[in-house]
PDB file of C-alpha atoms and ligand atoms in Angstrom:
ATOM      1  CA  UNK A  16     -21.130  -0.130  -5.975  1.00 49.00           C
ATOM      2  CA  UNK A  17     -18.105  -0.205  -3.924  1.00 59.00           C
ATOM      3  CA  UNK A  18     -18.583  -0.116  -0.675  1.00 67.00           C
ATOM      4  CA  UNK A  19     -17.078   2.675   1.856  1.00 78.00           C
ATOM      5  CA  UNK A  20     -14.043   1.272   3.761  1.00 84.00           C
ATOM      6  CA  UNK A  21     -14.613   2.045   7.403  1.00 92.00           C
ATOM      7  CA  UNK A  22     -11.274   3.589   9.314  1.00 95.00           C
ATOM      8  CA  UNK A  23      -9.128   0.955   9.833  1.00 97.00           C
ATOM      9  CA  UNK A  24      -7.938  -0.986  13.292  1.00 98.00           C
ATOM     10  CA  UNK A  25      -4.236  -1.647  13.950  1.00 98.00           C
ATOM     11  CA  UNK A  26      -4.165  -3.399  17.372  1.00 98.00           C
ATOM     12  CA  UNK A  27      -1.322  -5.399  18.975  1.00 98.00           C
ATOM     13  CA  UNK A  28      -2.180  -8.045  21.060  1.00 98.00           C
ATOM     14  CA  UNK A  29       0.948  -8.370  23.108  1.00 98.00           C
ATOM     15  CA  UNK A  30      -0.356 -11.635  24.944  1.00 98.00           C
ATOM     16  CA  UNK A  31       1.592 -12.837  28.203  1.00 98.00           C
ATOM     17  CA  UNK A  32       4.193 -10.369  27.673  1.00 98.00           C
ATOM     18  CA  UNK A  33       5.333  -7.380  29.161  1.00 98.00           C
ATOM     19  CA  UNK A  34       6.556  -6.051  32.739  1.00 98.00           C
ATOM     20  CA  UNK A  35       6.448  -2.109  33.972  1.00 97.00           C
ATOM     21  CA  UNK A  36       9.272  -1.325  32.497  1.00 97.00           C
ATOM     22  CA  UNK A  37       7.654  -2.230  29.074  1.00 98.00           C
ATOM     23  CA  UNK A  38       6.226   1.378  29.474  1.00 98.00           C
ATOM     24  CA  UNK A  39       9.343   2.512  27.294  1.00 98.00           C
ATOM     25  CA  UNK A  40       7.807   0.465  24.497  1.00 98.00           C
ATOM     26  CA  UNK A  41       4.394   1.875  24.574  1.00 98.00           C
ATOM     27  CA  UNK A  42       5.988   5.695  25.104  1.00 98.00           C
ATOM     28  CA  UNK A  43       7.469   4.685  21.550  1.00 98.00           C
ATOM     29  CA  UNK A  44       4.949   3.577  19.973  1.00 98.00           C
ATOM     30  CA  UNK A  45       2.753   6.714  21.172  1.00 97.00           C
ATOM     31  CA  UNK A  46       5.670   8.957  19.828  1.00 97.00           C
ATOM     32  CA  UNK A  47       5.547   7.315  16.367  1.00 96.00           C
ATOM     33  CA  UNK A  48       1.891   7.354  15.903  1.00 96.00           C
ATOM     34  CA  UNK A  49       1.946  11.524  15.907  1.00 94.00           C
ATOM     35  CA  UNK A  50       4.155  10.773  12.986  1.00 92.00           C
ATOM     36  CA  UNK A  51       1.252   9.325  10.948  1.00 91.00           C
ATOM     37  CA  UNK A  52      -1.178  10.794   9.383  1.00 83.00           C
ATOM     38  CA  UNK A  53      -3.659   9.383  12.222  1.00 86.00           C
ATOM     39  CA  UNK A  54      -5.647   7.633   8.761  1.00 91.00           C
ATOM     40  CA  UNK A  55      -5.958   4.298  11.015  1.00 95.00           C
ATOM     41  CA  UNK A  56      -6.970   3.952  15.051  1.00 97.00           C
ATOM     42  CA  UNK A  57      -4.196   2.179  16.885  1.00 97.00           C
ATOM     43  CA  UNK A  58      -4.817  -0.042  20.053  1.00 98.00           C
ATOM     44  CA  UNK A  59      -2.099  -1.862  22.058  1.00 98.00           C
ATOM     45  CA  UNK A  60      -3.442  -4.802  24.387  1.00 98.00           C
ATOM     46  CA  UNK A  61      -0.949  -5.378  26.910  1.00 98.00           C
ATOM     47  CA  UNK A  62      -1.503  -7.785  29.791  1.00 98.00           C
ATOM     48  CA  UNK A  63      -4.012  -6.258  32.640  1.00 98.00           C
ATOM     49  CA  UNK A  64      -1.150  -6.028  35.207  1.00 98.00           C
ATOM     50  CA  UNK A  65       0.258  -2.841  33.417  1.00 98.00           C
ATOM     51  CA  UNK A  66      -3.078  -1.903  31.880  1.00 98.00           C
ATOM     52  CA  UNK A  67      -3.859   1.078  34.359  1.00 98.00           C
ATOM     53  CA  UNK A  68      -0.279   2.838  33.592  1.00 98.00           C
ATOM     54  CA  UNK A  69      -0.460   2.304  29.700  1.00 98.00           C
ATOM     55  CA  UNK A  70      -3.515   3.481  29.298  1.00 98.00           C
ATOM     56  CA  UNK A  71      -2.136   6.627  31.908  1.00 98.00           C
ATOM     57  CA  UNK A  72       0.325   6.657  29.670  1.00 98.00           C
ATOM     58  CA  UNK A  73      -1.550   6.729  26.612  1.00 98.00           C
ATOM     59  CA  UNK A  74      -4.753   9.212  27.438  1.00 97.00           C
ATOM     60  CA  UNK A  75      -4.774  12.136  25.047  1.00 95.00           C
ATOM     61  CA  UNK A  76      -2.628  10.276  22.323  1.00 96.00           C
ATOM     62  CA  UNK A  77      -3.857   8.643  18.853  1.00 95.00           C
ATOM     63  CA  UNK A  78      -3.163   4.945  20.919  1.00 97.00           C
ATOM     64  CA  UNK A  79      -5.706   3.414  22.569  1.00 98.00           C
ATOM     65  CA  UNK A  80      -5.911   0.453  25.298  1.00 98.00           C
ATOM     66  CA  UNK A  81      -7.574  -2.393  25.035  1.00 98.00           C
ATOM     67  CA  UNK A  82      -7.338  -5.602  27.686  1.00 98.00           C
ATOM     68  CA  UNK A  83      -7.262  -9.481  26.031  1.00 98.00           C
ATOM     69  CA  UNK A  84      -9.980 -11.612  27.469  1.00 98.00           C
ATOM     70  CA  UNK A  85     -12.497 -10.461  29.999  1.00 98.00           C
ATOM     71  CA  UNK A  86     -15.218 -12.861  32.090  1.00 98.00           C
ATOM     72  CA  UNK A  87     -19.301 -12.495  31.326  1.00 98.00           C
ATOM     73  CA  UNK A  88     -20.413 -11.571  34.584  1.00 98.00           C
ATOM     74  CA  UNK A  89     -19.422  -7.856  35.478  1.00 98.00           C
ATOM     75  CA  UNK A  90     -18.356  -8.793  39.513  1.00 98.00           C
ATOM     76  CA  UNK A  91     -18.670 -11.787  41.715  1.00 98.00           C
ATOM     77  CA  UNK A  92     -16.980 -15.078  43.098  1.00 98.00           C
ATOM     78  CA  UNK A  93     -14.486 -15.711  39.562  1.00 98.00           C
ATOM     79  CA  UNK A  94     -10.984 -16.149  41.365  1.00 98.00           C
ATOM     80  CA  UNK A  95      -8.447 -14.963  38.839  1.00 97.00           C
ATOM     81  CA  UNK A  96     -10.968 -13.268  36.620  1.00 98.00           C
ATOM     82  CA  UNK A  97     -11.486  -9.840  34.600  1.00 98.00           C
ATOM     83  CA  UNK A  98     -14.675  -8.191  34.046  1.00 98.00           C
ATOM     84  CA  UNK A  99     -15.342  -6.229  31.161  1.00 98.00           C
ATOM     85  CA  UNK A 100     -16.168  -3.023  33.670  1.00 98.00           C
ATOM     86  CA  UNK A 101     -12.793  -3.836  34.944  1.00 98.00           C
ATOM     87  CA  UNK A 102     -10.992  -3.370  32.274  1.00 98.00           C
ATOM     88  CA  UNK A 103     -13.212   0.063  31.565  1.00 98.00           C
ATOM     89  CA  UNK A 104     -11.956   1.334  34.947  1.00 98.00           C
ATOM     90  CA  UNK A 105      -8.477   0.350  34.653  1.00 98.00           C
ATOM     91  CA  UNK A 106      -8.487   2.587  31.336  1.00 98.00           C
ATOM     92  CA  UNK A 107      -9.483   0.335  28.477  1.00 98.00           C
ATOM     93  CA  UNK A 108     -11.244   0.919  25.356  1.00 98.00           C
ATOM     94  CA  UNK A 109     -11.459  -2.271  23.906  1.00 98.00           C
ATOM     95  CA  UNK A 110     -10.989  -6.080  24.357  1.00 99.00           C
ATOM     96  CA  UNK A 111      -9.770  -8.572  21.864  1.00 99.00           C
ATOM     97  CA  UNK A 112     -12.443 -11.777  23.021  1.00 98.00           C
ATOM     98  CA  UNK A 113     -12.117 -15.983  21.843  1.00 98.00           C
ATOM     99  CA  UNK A 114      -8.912 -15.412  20.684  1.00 98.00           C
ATOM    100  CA  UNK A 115      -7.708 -18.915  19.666  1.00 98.00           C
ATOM    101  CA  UNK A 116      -4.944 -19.756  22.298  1.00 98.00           C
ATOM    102  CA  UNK A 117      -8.087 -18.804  24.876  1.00 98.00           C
ATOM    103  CA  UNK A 118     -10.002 -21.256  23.446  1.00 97.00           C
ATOM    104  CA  UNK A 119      -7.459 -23.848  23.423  1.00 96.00           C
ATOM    105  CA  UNK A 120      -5.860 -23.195  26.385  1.00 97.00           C
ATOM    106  CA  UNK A 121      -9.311 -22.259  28.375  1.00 97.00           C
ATOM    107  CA  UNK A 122     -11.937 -24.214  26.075  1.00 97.00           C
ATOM    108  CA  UNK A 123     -13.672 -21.357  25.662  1.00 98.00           C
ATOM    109  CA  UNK A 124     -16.687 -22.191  23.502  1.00 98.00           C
ATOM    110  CA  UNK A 125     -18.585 -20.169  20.572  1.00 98.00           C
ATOM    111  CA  UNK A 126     -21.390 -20.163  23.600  1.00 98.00           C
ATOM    112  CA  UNK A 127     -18.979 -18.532  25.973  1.00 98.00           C
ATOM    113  CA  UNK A 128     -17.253 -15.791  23.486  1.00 98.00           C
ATOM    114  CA  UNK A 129     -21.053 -14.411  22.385  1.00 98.00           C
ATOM    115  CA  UNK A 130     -21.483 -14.197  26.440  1.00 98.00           C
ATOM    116  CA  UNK A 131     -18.208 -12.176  26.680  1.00 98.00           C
ATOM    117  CA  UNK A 132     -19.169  -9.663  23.815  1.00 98.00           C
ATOM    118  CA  UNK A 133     -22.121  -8.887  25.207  1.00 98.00           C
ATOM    119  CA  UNK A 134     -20.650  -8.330  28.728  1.00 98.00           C
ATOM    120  CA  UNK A 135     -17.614  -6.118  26.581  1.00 98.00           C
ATOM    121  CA  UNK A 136     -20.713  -3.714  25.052  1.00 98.00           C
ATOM    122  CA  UNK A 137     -22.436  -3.848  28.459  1.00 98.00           C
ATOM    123  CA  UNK A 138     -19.525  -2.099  29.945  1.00 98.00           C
ATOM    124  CA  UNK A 139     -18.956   0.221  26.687  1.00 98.00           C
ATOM    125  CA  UNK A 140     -15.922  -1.653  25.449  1.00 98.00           C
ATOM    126  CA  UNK A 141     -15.054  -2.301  21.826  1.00 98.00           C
ATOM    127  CA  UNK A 142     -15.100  -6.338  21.347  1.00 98.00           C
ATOM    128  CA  UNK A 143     -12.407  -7.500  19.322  1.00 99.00           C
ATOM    129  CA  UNK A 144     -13.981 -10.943  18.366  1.00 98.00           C
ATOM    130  CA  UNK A 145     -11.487 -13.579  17.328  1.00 98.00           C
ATOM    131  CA  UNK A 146     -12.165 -16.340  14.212  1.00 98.00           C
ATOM    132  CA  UNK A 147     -10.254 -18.860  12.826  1.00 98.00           C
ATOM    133  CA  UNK A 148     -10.045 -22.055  11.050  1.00 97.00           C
ATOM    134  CA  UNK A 149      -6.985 -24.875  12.352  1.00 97.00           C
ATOM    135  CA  UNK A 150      -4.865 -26.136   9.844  1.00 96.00           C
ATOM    136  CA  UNK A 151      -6.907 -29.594  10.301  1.00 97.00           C
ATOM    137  CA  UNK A 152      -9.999 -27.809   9.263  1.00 97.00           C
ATOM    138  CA  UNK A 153      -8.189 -25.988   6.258  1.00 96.00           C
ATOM    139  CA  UNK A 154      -6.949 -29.150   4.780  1.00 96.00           C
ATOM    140  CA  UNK A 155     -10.073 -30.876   5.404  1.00 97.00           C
ATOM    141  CA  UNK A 156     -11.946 -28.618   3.201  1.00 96.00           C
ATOM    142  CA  UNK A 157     -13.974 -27.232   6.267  1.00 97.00           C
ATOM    143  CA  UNK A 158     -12.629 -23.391   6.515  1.00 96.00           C
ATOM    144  CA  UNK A 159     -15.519 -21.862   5.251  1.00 95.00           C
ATOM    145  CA  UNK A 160     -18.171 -24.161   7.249  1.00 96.00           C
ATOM    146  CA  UNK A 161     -15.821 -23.301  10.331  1.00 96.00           C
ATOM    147  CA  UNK A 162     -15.942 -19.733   9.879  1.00 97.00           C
ATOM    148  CA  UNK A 163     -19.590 -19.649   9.605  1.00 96.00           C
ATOM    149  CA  UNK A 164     -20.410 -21.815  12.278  1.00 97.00           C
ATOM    150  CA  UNK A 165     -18.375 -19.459  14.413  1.00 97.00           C
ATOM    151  CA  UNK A 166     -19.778 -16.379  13.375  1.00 97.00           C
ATOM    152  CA  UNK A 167     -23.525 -17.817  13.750  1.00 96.00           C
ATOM    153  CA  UNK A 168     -22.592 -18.862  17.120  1.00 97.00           C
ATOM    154  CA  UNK A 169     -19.807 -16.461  18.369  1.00 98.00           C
ATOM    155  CA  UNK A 170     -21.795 -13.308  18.242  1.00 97.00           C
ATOM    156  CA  UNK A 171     -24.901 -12.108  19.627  1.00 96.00           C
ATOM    157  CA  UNK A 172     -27.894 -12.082  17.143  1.00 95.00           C
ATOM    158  CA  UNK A 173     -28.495  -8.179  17.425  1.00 95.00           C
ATOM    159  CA  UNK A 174     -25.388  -5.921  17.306  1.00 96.00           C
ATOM    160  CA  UNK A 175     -25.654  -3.471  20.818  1.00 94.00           C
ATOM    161  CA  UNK A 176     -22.511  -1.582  20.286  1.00 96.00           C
ATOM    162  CA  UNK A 177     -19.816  -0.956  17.739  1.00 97.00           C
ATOM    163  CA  UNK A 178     -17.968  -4.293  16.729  1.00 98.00           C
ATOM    164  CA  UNK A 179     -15.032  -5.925  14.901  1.00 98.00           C
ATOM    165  CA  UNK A 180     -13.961  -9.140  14.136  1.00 98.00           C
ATOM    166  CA  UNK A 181     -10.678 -10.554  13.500  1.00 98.00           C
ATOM    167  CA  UNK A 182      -9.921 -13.457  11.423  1.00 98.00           C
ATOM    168  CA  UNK A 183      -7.102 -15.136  12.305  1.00 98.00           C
ATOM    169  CA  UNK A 184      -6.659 -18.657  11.050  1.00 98.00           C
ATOM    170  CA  UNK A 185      -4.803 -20.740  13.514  1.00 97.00           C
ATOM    171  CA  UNK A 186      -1.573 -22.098  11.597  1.00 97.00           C
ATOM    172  CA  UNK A 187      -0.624 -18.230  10.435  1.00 97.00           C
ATOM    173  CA  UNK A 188      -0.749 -17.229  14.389  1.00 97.00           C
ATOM    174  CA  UNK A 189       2.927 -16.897  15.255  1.00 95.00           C
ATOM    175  CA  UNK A 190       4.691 -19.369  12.458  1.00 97.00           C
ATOM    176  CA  UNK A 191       5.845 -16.656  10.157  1.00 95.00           C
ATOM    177  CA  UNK A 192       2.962 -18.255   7.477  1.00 95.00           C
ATOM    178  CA  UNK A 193       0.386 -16.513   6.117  1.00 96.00           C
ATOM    179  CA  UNK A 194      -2.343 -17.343   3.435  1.00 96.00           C
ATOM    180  CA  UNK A 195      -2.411 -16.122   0.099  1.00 97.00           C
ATOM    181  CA  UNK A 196      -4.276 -12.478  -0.368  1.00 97.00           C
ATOM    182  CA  UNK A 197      -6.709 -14.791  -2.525  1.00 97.00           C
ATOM    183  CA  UNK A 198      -7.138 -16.852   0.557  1.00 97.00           C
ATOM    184  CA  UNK A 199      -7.501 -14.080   2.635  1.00 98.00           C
ATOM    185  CA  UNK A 200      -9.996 -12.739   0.336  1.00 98.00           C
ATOM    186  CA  UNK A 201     -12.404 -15.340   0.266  1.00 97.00           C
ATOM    187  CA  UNK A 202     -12.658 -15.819   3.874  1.00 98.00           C
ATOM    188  CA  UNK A 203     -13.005 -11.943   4.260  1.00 98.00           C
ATOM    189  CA  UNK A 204     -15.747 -11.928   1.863  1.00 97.00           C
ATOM    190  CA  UNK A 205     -17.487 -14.836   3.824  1.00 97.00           C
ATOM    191  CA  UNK A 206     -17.616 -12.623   6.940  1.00 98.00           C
ATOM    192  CA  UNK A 207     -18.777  -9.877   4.842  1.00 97.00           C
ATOM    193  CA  UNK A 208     -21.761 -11.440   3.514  1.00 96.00           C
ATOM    194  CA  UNK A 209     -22.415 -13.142   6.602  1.00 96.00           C
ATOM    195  CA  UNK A 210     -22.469 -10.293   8.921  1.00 97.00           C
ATOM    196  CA  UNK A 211     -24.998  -8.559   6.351  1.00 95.00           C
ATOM    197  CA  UNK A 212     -27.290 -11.171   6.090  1.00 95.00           C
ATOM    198  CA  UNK A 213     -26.948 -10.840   9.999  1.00 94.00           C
ATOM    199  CA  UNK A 214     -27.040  -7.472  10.662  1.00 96.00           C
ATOM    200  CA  UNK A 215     -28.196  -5.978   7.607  1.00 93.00           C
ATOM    201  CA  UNK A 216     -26.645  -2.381   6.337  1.00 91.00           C
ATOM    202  CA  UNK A 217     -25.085  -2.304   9.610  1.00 92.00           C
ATOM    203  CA  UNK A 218     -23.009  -5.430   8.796  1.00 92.00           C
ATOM    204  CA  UNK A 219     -20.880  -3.530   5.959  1.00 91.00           C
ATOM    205  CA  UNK A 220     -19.535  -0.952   8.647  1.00 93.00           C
ATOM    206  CA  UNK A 221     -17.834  -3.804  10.781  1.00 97.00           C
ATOM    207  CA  UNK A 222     -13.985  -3.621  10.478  1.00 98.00           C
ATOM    208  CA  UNK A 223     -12.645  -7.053   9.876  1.00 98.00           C
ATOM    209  CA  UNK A 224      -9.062  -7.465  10.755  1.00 98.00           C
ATOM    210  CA  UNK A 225      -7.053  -9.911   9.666  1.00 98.00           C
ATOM    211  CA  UNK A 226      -4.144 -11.734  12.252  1.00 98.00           C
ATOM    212  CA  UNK A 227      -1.254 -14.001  12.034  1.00 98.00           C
ATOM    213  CA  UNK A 228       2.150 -13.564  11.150  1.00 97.00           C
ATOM    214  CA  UNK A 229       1.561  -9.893  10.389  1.00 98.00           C
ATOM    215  CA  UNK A 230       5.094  -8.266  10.025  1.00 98.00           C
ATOM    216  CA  UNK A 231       6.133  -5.195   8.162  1.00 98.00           C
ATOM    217  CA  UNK A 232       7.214  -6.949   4.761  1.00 97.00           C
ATOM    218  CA  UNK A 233       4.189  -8.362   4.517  1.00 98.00           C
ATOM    219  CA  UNK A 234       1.043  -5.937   5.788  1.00 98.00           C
ATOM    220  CA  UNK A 235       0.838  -3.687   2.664  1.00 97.00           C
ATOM    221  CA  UNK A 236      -0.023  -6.838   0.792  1.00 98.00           C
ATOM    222  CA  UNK A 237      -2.278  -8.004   3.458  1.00 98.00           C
ATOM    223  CA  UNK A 238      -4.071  -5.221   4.269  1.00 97.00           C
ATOM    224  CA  UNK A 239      -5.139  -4.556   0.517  1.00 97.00           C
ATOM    225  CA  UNK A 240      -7.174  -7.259   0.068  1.00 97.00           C
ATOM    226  CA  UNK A 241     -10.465  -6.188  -0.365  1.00 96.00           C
ATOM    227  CA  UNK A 242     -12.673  -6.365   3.286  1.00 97.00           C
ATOM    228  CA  UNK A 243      -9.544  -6.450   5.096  1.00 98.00           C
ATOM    229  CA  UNK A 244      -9.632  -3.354   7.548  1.00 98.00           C
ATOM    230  CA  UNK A 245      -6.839  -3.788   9.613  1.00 98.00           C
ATOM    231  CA  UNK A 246      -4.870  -6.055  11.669  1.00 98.00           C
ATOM    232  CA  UNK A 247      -4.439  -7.579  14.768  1.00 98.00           C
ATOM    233  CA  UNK A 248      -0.300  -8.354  15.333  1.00 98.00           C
ATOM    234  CA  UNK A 249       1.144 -10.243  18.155  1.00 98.00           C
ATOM    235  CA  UNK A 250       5.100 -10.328  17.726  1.00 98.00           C
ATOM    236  CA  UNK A 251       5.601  -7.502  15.817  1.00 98.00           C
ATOM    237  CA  UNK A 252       3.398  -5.021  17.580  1.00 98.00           C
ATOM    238  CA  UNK A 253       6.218  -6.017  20.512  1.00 98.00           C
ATOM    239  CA  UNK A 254       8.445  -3.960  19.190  1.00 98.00           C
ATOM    240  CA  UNK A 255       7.611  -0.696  18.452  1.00 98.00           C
ATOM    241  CA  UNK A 256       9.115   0.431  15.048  1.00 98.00           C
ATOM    242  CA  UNK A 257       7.900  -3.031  13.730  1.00 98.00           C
ATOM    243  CA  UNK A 258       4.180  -1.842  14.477  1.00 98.00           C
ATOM    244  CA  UNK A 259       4.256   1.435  13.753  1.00 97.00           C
ATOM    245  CA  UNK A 260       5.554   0.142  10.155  1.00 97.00           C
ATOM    246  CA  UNK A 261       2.560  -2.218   9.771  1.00 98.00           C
ATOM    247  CA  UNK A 262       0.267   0.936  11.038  1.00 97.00           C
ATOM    248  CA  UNK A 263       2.119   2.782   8.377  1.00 97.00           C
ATOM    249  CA  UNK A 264       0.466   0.712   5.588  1.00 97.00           C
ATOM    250  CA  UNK A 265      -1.887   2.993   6.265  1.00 96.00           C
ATOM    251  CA  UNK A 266       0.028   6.921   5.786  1.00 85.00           C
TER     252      UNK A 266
HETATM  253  P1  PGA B  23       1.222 -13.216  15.525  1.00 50.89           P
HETATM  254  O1  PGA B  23      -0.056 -13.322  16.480  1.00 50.89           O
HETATM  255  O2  PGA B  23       1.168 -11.877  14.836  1.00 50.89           O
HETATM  256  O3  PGA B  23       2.413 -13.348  16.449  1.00 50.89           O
HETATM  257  O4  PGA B  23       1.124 -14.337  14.536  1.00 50.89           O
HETATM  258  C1  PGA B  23      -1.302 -12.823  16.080  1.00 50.89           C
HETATM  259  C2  PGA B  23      -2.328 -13.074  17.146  1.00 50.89           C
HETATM  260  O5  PGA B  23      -2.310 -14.147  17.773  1.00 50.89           O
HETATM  261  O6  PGA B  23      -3.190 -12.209  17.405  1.00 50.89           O
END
């Protein structure tokens, strides 16, 4: 039997980009989503500086906020450091977690990420959890053993909150390269069968995005492959009529 495609995630991750005045963008984007037919949620992740004012900006709209990284512990002595209940406060709904320029640039481990989603559901945030294979890994063969490893050890063993992973292999994240669909599918249907064996019935609910190099020409393709339930953009969600066309896969 087929199975029920949850309501699909379009979220923009915008990374270490955007001032105040990037409000204009976001104002777009808001004013474009009432011009779909609301069949996906859409989230935009700016950086936490502006987070407060988007998500001002955005409250009573079809866009959501999300922030991009947020520490375990929900307050203490973490110089430079975001708690999860932070990011509540200052408006968001969501955070995208082990994305994989945090764990190269910050070595954050499998160990660390599964401490970060369960700090994101203890403060009633969405985690956005963040998979992916190098292209070292891909042409060694390993994707699939890195993909599991990641989701054994990346997420805690019982699901507390709602939950969605994104799998974004590391060579397609901002090169303009993407895997086949029939790549895409197999590692989609990895995640699948590994968050049921995991979670059980509740595993086939979890929306599994798929991220890098998502652009307009390419996201109806993309985002029919089967378990594919949205994506998670960088560059193009930037730029607002190039994300509202990828959300527009969707009607
Ligand atoms: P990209 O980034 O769309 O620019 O490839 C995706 C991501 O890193 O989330």
């Amino acid at each position: 039997m087929a199975r029920t495609r949850p309501r699909p995630l379009v979220a923009g991750n915008w990374k270490m980009n955007g001032l105040r005045t990037s409000i204009a963008e976001l104002k777009r984007i808001i004013a474009g989503a009432k011009k779909l037919t609301d069949r996906a949620d859409i989230l935009v992740c700016p950086p936490a500086t502006v987070l407060a004012s988007f998500a001002a900006a955005a409250h009573g709209s079809l866009v959501a906020v999300g922030g991009q990284d947020c520490h375990s512990q929900p307050s203490g002595a973490h110089t430079g450091n975001i708690s999860a209940e932070m990011l509540r406060d200052a408006g968001a709904s969501a955070v995208i977690l082990g994305h994989s320029e945090r764990r190269m640039d910050h070595q954050e481990s499998d160990a660390l990420v599964q401490t970060k989603t369960a700090a994101a559901w203890r403060a009633g945030l969405l985690p956005i959890v963040c998979i992916g294979e190098t292209k070292e890994e891909r042409d060694a063969g390993a994707t699939l053993s890195r993909i599991e490893r990641q989701i054994d050890e990346s997420l805690p063993p019982a699901l507390e909150g709602d939950l969605v992973i994104a799998y974004e292999p590391v060579w397609a994240i901002g090169t303009g390269v993407t895997p086949t669909s029939a790549d895409v599918a197999q590692v989609h249907a990895l995640i699948r069968a590994r968050l049921a064996d995991r979670y059980g019935g509740k595993g086939e609910a979890i929306r599994i995005l798929y991220g890098g190099s998502v652009k307009p020409g390419n996201a109806m393709e993309l985002m029919r492959v089967e378990n594919v339930d949205g994506a998670l953009v960088g560059g193009a969600s930037l730029k607002a009529d190039e994300f509202l066309a990828i959300a527009g896969v969707y009607g």
